[in-house]
Amino acid sequence: MDSDIIIVGGGPAGLSTALHLVQKNPQWAERVLVLEKAVYPRPKLCGGGVTRPGLDILTGLGLSLTPPHVWVKDVFFRYRDLAYKLESNPAFAVVSRQIFDAWLADEARKRGIAIREGVEVIDVRADEAGVTVFTTGGRLRSRALVAADGSNSIVRRKLKWGAGRKALLLEVITPAGENEEYLIRGAATFDWSVLDDGVEGYYWDFPTPSENEAQQINRGVFHSRVYAHRPRPPLRQALAQMLAIRGLNLDDYPLKGHPIHWFSPGDALARPRVLLVGDAAGADPLLGEGISFALGYGQVAADALDAAFATGEFRFADYDQRVREHWLLKQLLARHLGAAIAFGSMRYDWVERGLWRIAPGLFRIMAQIRPDYFPLDNRQMTPVSDD
Ligand SMILES: Cc1cc2nc3c(=O)[nH]c(=O)nc-3n(C[C@H](O)[C@H](O)[C@H](O)COP(=O)(O)OP(=O)(O)OC[C@H]3O[C@@H](n4cnc5c(N)ncnc54)[C@H](O)[C@@H]3O)c2cc1C
């Protein structure tokens, strides 16, 4: 064995798994190897919004958010002429993923975790005694393997797990547009008007930390594809229209796209010797949120791995249940249901409009029933006028 545990992928899910193992017992540091195909700081297409549960997980690991970030206090939800504001202090933080992931990797290294950068996993085989990992740097063997290699997971592919269901996202970084100083001061927008174009999702504006003085705005569209049989909506056009409203021309900025593999309740997340975490396991199909969930998967995987090595039982038969019962990951099931309802009802204009009219009331009731699902200071959406 080259290592007891090999973690494929050094994003938030893989690094959180390693950090939680070492938190359980510092001796894990010598028994874990993280393989990362890129070299930090590596680019990662992402809005960078880290919600409070993710920040709490970092705090639990003894980490305070030192990389540059913008606190978002006001979140605007829009649908056609309806607009609501959610105030919280903060609702979430926005980071640059390039810097955030490099910082997390540094913190893991400080705790003694070995990370091999520039090593790409190209094949994986699991057998009764362990896992063989074929990489661009040679062959390695471990007792257990954690697939933390994101939405296009090579581990899933090589172990014939199936590609799973994926959302499509387009993203662009621009300067602030007309009358957008409020974004820079710490606000974000989720505009669901793109539902009318057939997009199963929303358009977003996030203030984002940048190296030069002027803060940039990260914008994009999220299309969940929950109803995959429907024709693909014109995503680029929907994004271009939203930018045009802000006085910006999409052609002036480099446009990038990436999928998010989302959580489906029926999918198995473990096999003997192998665990899936983060996007490889599945993110949120309603909002496309994945960073906090990736950090949460790390907690669950560390518990499951620690238990497996303590008992010598590597089937991970209870891993799916651990995920379903985890204080944060159990939200994935609710979000799955939410996505099916929200994107199912968009076919019926009067239902969609009705739902948006009663959204603040629905939100208040849900927040009262499940306050743990809404870890915010203020659980009220208040109507706002367009100015
Ligand atoms: C456009 C866009 C915007 C988003 N905005 C947000 C947001 O604002 N908030 C939010 O919470 N989520 C957002 N997400 C989702 C979020 O980016 C992911 O959920 C999150 O990155 C998942 O973390 P992860 O560690 O599972 O995977 P990743 O962050 O993708 O990390 C996987 C790592 O594995 C490495 N890797 C891949 N293949 C191999 C290999 N073969 N060998 C070795 N290493 C490998 C990669 O280099 C990478 O470092 C967004 C996603 C997209 C596409």
Coordinates of C-alpha atoms and ligand atoms in Angstrom, one line a residue:
M1 CA 0.0 0.0 0.0
D2 CA 1.3 3.5 -0.9
S3 CA -1.3 5.1 1.4
D4 CA -4.3 4.0 3.5
I5 CA -6.5 6.5 1.8
I6 CA -6.1 8.1 -1.6
I7 CA -8.3 11.2 -2.2
V8 CA -8.7 12.0 -5.9
G9 CA -9.2 15.8 -6.3
G10 CA -8.1 18.7 -4.1
G11 CA -11.2 20.9 -4.2
P12 CA -13.3 21.7 -1.2
A13 CA -14.7 18.1 -0.9
G14 CA -11.4 16.3 -1.1
L15 CA -9.6 18.8 1.2
S16 CA -12.5 18.8 3.7
T17 CA -12.4 15.0 3.9
A18 CA -8.6 15.1 4.6
L19 CA -9.0 18.0 7.1
H20 CA -11.8 16.2 9.0
L21 CA -9.8 13.0 9.2
V22 CA -6.9 14.8 10.7
Q23 CA -9.2 16.7 13.1
K24 CA -10.4 13.3 14.4
N25 CA -6.9 12.0 14.8
P26 CA -3.7 13.8 13.8
Q27 CA -2.1 10.5 12.9
W28 CA -4.4 10.4 9.8
A29 CA -2.1 13.0 8.2
E30 CA 0.5 10.3 7.4
R31 CA -2.1 7.9 6.1
V32 CA -3.9 10.1 3.5
L33 CA -2.7 11.2 0.1
V34 CA -4.5 13.8 -2.0
L35 CA -3.9 13.7 -5.8
E36 CA -4.7 16.9 -7.6
K37 CA -4.3 17.1 -11.4
A38 CA -3.8 20.9 -11.4
V39 CA -1.3 23.1 -9.7
Y40 CA -2.6 25.7 -7.1
P41 CA -3.8 28.3 -7.6
R42 CA -5.8 26.6 -10.3
P43 CA -8.8 28.2 -12.0
K44 CA -12.3 26.9 -11.1
L45 CA -15.4 28.2 -12.7
C46 CA -17.7 29.1 -9.8
G47 CA -19.7 32.0 -8.4
G48 CA -17.8 31.5 -5.2
G49 CA -20.8 31.9 -2.9
V50 CA -20.2 30.2 0.4
T51 CA -23.3 30.0 2.6
R52 CA -23.3 30.0 6.4
P53 CA -23.3 26.2 6.9
G54 CA -20.0 26.1 4.8
L55 CA -18.6 28.9 6.9
D56 CA -19.6 27.0 10.1
I57 CA -17.9 23.9 8.9
L58 CA -14.7 25.9 8.3
T59 CA -15.0 27.4 11.8
G60 CA -15.4 23.8 13.1
L61 CA -12.1 23.0 11.5
G62 CA -10.5 25.9 13.2
L63 CA -10.3 27.9 10.0
S64 CA -11.4 31.5 9.7
L65 CA -12.0 32.8 6.2
T66 CA -8.8 34.7 5.6
P67 CA -8.7 34.6 1.7
P68 CA -10.2 37.8 0.2
H69 CA -14.0 37.7 0.3
V70 CA -17.1 39.9 0.0
W71 CA -19.8 39.6 2.6
V72 CA -23.3 39.6 1.0
K73 CA -25.9 41.0 3.3
D74 CA -28.8 41.8 1.0
V75 CA -30.1 39.1 -1.4
F76 CA -32.7 40.2 -4.0
F77 CA -35.0 37.6 -5.5
R78 CA -36.7 38.7 -8.7
Y79 CA -39.3 37.2 -11.0
R80 CA -40.7 39.5 -13.7
D81 CA -42.1 42.6 -11.9
L82 CA -41.9 41.0 -8.4
A83 CA -38.9 41.6 -6.2
Y84 CA -38.1 40.6 -2.7
K85 CA -35.2 41.3 -0.4
L86 CA -33.7 39.0 2.2
E87 CA -31.5 40.8 4.7
S88 CA -29.0 38.9 6.8
N89 CA -25.7 39.8 8.3
P90 CA -24.2 38.1 6.3
A91 CA -26.4 35.8 4.1
F92 CA -23.2 34.4 2.5
A93 CA -19.6 35.2 1.6
V94 CA -18.2 35.3 -2.0
V95 CA -14.7 34.1 -2.5
S96 CA -12.5 33.7 -5.5
R97 CA -12.3 29.9 -5.9
Q98 CA -8.8 30.0 -7.3
I99 CA -7.5 31.7 -4.1
F100 CA -9.9 29.9 -1.7
D101 CA -9.0 26.4 -2.8
A102 CA -5.2 27.2 -2.7
W103 CA -5.7 28.5 0.8
L104 CA -7.6 25.4 1.9
A105 CA -4.8 23.2 0.4
D106 CA -2.2 25.3 2.3
E107 CA -4.1 24.7 5.5
A108 CA -4.3 21.0 4.8
R109 CA -0.5 20.9 4.3
K110 CA 0.1 22.8 7.5
R111 CA -1.7 19.9 9.2
G112 CA 0.7 17.5 7.6
I113 CA -1.5 16.2 4.8
A114 CA 0.4 15.2 1.6
I115 CA -1.0 16.7 -1.6
R116 CA 0.6 15.8 -4.9
E117 CA -0.2 18.5 -7.4
G118 CA 0.0 18.0 -11.2
V119 CA -0.8 14.3 -10.9
E120 CA -3.8 13.3 -12.9
V121 CA -5.7 10.1 -12.2
I122 CA -6.4 8.3 -15.4
D123 CA -7.8 4.9 -14.3
V124 CA -9.0 3.2 -11.1
R125 CA -9.7 -0.4 -10.2
A126 CA -11.2 -1.6 -7.0
D127 CA -10.8 -5.2 -5.7
E128 CA -11.4 -6.9 -2.4
A129 CA -8.2 -5.8 -0.7
G130 CA -8.0 -2.2 -2.0
V131 CA -7.9 0.1 -4.9
T132 CA -5.3 0.6 -7.7
V133 CA -5.0 4.1 -9.0
F134 CA -3.3 4.7 -12.3
T135 CA -1.9 8.3 -12.6
T136 CA 0.2 10.3 -14.9
G137 CA 2.9 9.9 -12.2
G138 CA 2.7 6.1 -12.0
R139 CA 0.6 3.5 -10.2
L140 CA -0.5 3.7 -6.6
R141 CA -2.4 1.4 -4.3
S142 CA -4.5 2.3 -1.2
R143 CA -7.0 0.5 1.1
A144 CA -9.7 3.0 0.4
L145 CA -10.4 5.7 -2.2
V146 CA -12.3 8.9 -2.1
A147 CA -13.6 10.3 -5.4
A148 CA -13.6 14.1 -4.9
D149 CA -12.9 14.8 -8.6
G150 CA -15.8 17.0 -9.3
S151 CA -18.8 16.9 -11.7
N152 CA -16.9 15.2 -14.6
S153 CA -15.5 12.6 -12.2
I154 CA -13.0 10.2 -13.8
V155 CA -13.5 7.7 -10.9
R156 CA -17.3 7.5 -11.6
R157 CA -16.5 7.0 -15.3
K158 CA -13.8 4.3 -14.8
L159 CA -15.9 2.4 -12.2
K160 CA -18.9 2.6 -14.5
W161 CA -21.0 4.4 -11.9
G162 CA -22.9 6.3 -14.7
A163 CA -22.5 10.0 -15.4
G164 CA -25.5 11.1 -13.3
R165 CA -27.7 14.1 -13.9
K166 CA -26.1 17.4 -14.7
A167 CA -27.0 21.1 -14.7
L168 CA -25.5 23.5 -17.2
L169 CA -24.1 26.8 -16.2
L170 CA -22.7 29.8 -18.1
E171 CA -20.6 32.4 -16.3
V172 CA -19.1 35.7 -17.1
I173 CA -17.1 38.3 -15.1
T174 CA -17.8 41.9 -15.8
P175 CA -17.4 45.3 -14.2
A176 CA -20.4 46.7 -12.3
G177 CA -23.1 47.9 -14.7
E178 CA -25.4 51.0 -14.5
N179 CA -26.7 51.6 -11.0
E180 CA -25.0 48.5 -9.6
E181 CA -23.1 50.1 -6.7
Y182 CA -25.4 48.3 -4.3
L183 CA -23.9 45.0 -5.5
I184 CA -20.4 46.2 -4.7
R185 CA -21.5 47.2 -1.3
G186 CA -22.6 43.6 -0.5
A187 CA -25.7 42.5 -2.3
A188 CA -26.5 39.7 -4.7
T189 CA -29.4 39.0 -7.2
F190 CA -31.2 35.8 -8.1
D191 CA -33.4 36.7 -11.0
W192 CA -35.8 33.9 -11.9
S193 CA -37.4 35.7 -14.9
V194 CA -35.3 33.4 -17.1
L195 CA -37.9 30.7 -16.3
D196 CA -39.9 32.4 -19.0
D197 CA -37.2 31.4 -21.6
G198 CA -37.5 27.8 -20.5
V199 CA -34.4 28.0 -18.2
E200 CA -34.9 25.7 -15.2
G201 CA -33.1 28.0 -12.9
Y202 CA -32.1 31.6 -12.5
Y203 CA -29.7 34.4 -13.5
W204 CA -27.3 35.6 -10.8
D205 CA -25.2 38.7 -10.0
F206 CA -22.5 38.2 -7.2
P207 CA -20.0 40.8 -6.2
T208 CA -16.6 39.0 -6.3
P209 CA -13.3 39.9 -4.8
S210 CA -10.7 40.8 -7.4
E211 CA -7.0 41.7 -7.4
N212 CA -7.4 45.3 -8.7
E213 CA -9.3 48.0 -6.9
A214 CA -12.6 47.8 -8.7
Q215 CA -14.6 44.8 -7.7
Q216 CA -16.0 42.6 -10.4
I217 CA -19.4 41.2 -10.7
N218 CA -19.8 37.5 -11.4
R219 CA -22.9 36.7 -13.4
G220 CA -24.3 33.7 -15.0
V221 CA -27.3 31.4 -15.6
F222 CA -28.0 28.1 -13.9
H223 CA -30.1 25.6 -15.8
S224 CA -30.8 22.5 -13.7
R225 CA -32.1 20.2 -16.5
V226 CA -34.3 18.4 -14.0
Y227 CA -36.8 17.8 -16.8
A228 CA -34.1 16.6 -19.2
H229 CA -36.6 15.7 -22.0
R230 CA -37.5 19.3 -22.5
P231 CA -35.8 21.2 -25.4
R232 CA -32.6 23.0 -24.3
P233 CA -33.4 26.7 -23.7
P234 CA -31.3 29.4 -25.4
L235 CA -29.0 29.9 -22.3
R236 CA -26.6 32.3 -24.0
Q237 CA -29.4 34.5 -25.2
A238 CA -31.0 34.5 -21.8
L239 CA -27.7 35.6 -20.3
A240 CA -27.2 38.2 -23.0
Q241 CA -30.6 39.7 -22.3
M242 CA -29.9 40.0 -18.6
L243 CA -26.6 41.7 -19.3
A244 CA -28.2 44.1 -21.8
I245 CA -30.7 45.2 -19.1
R246 CA -27.6 46.2 -17.1
G247 CA -26.1 48.1 -20.0
L248 CA -23.5 45.4 -20.8
N249 CA -22.8 43.5 -24.0
L250 CA -22.1 39.8 -23.5
D251 CA -19.8 39.7 -26.6
D252 CA -17.4 42.0 -24.7
Y253 CA -16.5 39.4 -22.1
P254 CA -15.2 35.8 -22.2
L255 CA -18.0 33.4 -21.6
K256 CA -17.4 30.1 -19.9
G257 CA -19.5 27.1 -19.1
H258 CA -19.3 24.1 -16.8
P259 CA -21.8 21.4 -15.6
I260 CA -22.7 20.6 -12.0
H261 CA -23.5 17.0 -11.3
W262 CA -26.4 17.0 -8.9
F263 CA -27.7 14.7 -6.2
S264 CA -30.3 12.2 -7.2
P265 CA -31.9 10.3 -4.2
G266 CA -31.7 6.9 -5.9
D267 CA -27.9 7.1 -6.6
A268 CA -25.6 4.9 -4.6
L269 CA -22.7 7.1 -3.2
A270 CA -20.4 4.3 -2.1
R271 CA -19.1 0.9 -3.1
P272 CA -16.7 -1.5 -1.4
R273 CA -13.5 0.5 -0.9
V274 CA -14.8 3.6 -2.7
L275 CA -16.7 6.8 -1.5
L276 CA -18.0 9.7 -3.6
V277 CA -17.9 13.2 -2.1
G278 CA -18.8 16.7 -3.4
D279 CA -19.9 17.1 -7.0
A280 CA -18.8 13.6 -7.8
A281 CA -21.5 12.5 -5.3
G282 CA -24.0 15.3 -6.2
A283 CA -24.7 18.9 -5.5
D284 CA -27.9 20.8 -5.1
P285 CA -30.3 20.7 -8.2
L286 CA -32.4 23.7 -7.1
L287 CA -29.8 26.4 -6.8
G288 CA -26.6 24.7 -8.0
E289 CA -25.1 25.3 -4.6
G290 CA -22.1 23.0 -4.0
I291 CA -19.3 24.5 -1.9
S292 CA -21.0 24.1 1.5
F293 CA -22.2 20.7 0.5
A294 CA -18.7 19.7 -0.6
L295 CA -17.4 20.7 2.8
G296 CA -20.2 18.8 4.4
Y297 CA -19.5 15.6 2.4
G298 CA -16.0 15.8 3.8
Q299 CA -17.4 15.5 7.4
V300 CA -19.5 12.4 6.5
A301 CA -16.7 10.7 4.5
A302 CA -14.2 11.2 7.3
D303 CA -16.6 9.6 9.8
A304 CA -17.3 6.7 7.5
L305 CA -13.5 6.2 6.7
D306 CA -12.6 6.4 10.4
A307 CA -15.2 3.8 11.2
A308 CA -14.1 1.5 8.4
F309 CA -10.5 1.5 9.4
A310 CA -11.5 0.9 13.1
T311 CA -13.6 -2.2 12.2
G312 CA -11.8 -3.4 9.1
E313 CA -15.1 -3.4 7.2
F314 CA -14.8 -1.5 3.9
R315 CA -18.1 -2.0 2.3
F316 CA -19.3 1.4 3.3
A317 CA -22.9 0.0 3.4
D318 CA -24.1 2.8 5.7
Y319 CA -22.6 5.7 3.8
D320 CA -25.7 6.6 1.9
Q321 CA -27.6 6.7 5.2
R322 CA -24.9 8.8 6.8
V323 CA -25.3 11.3 4.0
R324 CA -29.1 11.3 4.3
E325 CA -28.9 11.9 8.0
H326 CA -26.1 14.6 8.0
W327 CA -27.3 17.9 9.4
L328 CA -26.5 19.7 6.1
L329 CA -26.6 17.1 3.4
K330 CA -30.1 16.0 4.3
Q331 CA -31.1 19.3 2.7
L332 CA -30.2 17.8 -0.7
L333 CA -33.3 15.7 -0.7
A334 CA -35.5 18.7 0.1
R335 CA -33.8 20.7 -2.6
H336 CA -34.3 17.8 -5.1
L337 CA -38.0 18.0 -4.3
G338 CA -38.0 21.8 -4.5
A339 CA -36.4 21.6 -7.9
A340 CA -39.0 19.1 -9.2
I341 CA -41.8 21.4 -8.0
A342 CA -40.3 24.7 -9.0
F343 CA -39.3 23.6 -12.5
G344 CA -42.4 21.4 -13.0
S345 CA -44.7 24.3 -12.3
M346 CA -43.0 26.7 -14.7
R347 CA -45.1 25.1 -17.5
Y348 CA -48.2 26.7 -16.0
D349 CA -47.9 30.5 -16.0
W350 CA -50.7 31.1 -13.3
V351 CA -49.1 28.5 -10.9
E352 CA -45.6 30.0 -11.3
R353 CA -46.9 33.5 -10.8
G354 CA -49.1 32.4 -7.9
L355 CA -46.1 30.7 -6.3
W356 CA -44.0 33.9 -6.6
R357 CA -46.8 36.0 -5.1
I358 CA -46.9 33.8 -2.0
A359 CA -43.2 33.3 -1.9
P360 CA -42.5 35.4 1.2
G361 CA -45.3 33.6 3.1
L362 CA -44.0 30.2 2.0
F363 CA -40.5 31.1 3.0
R364 CA -41.6 32.3 6.4
I365 CA -43.6 29.1 7.1
M366 CA -40.7 26.9 5.9
A367 CA -38.2 28.8 8.0
Q368 CA -40.5 28.4 11.0
I369 CA -40.9 24.7 10.5
R370 CA -37.2 24.0 9.7
P371 CA -35.1 26.9 11.0
D372 CA -32.1 24.7 10.7
Y373 CA -32.5 24.8 6.9
F374 CA -32.3 28.6 6.9
P375 CA -29.3 29.5 9.1
L376 CA -29.9 33.3 8.7
D377 CA -30.4 36.1 11.2
N378 CA -33.5 37.3 9.4
R379 CA -35.9 34.8 7.9
Q380 CA -38.1 37.2 6.1
M381 CA -38.4 38.1 2.5
T382 CA -39.8 41.6 2.1
P383 CA -41.3 43.1 -1.1
V384 CA -39.2 45.9 -2.7
S385 CA -40.0 48.3 -5.4
D386 CA -37.8 48.3 -8.6
D387 CA -35.8 51.4 -7.7
Ligands
LIG1 C1 -20.5 28.4 -13.1 C2 -20.6 27.8 -11.7 C3 -20.9 28.6 -10.6 C4 -21.0 28.0 -9.4 N1 -21.3 28.8 -8.3 C5 -21.4 28.3 -7.1 C6 -21.6 29.2 -5.9 O1 -21.7 30.4 -6.1 N2 -21.7 28.6 -4.7 C7 -21.6 27.3 -4.5 O2 -21.8 26.8 -3.4 N3 -21.4 26.4 -5.6 C8 -21.2 26.9 -6.8 N4 -20.9 26.1 -7.9 C9 -20.7 24.7 -7.6 C10 -19.3 24.5 -7.0 O3 -18.4 25.0 -7.8 C11 -19.1 23.0 -6.8 O4 -20.2 22.4 -6.2 C12 -17.8 22.7 -5.9 O5 -16.7 23.2 -6.6 C13 -17.7 21.2 -5.7 O6 -16.5 21.0 -5.0 P1 -15.7 19.6 -5.3 O7 -14.5 19.6 -4.4 O8 -16.6 18.5 -5.2 O9 -15.2 19.6 -6.8 P2 -14.2 20.7 -7.5 O10 -14.2 22.0 -6.9 O11 -14.6 20.6 -9.0 O12 -12.8 20.0 -7.3 C14 -12.5 18.8 -8.0 C15 -11.0 18.8 -8.0 O13 -10.6 17.5 -8.6 C16 -9.5 17.7 -9.5 N5 -9.5 16.6 -10.4 C17 -10.5 16.4 -11.4 N6 -10.2 15.3 -12.1 C18 -9.0 14.8 -11.6 C19 -8.2 13.7 -11.9 N7 -8.5 12.9 -12.9 N8 -7.1 13.5 -11.2 C20 -6.8 14.3 -10.1 N9 -7.5 15.4 -9.8 C21 -8.6 15.7 -10.5 C22 -9.8 19.1 -10.1 O14 -8.7 19.7 -10.6 C23 -10.4 19.9 -8.9 O15 -9.3 20.5 -8.2 C24 -20.8 26.6 -9.2 C25 -20.5 25.8 -10.2 C26 -20.3 26.4 -11.5 C27 -20.0 25.5 -12.7

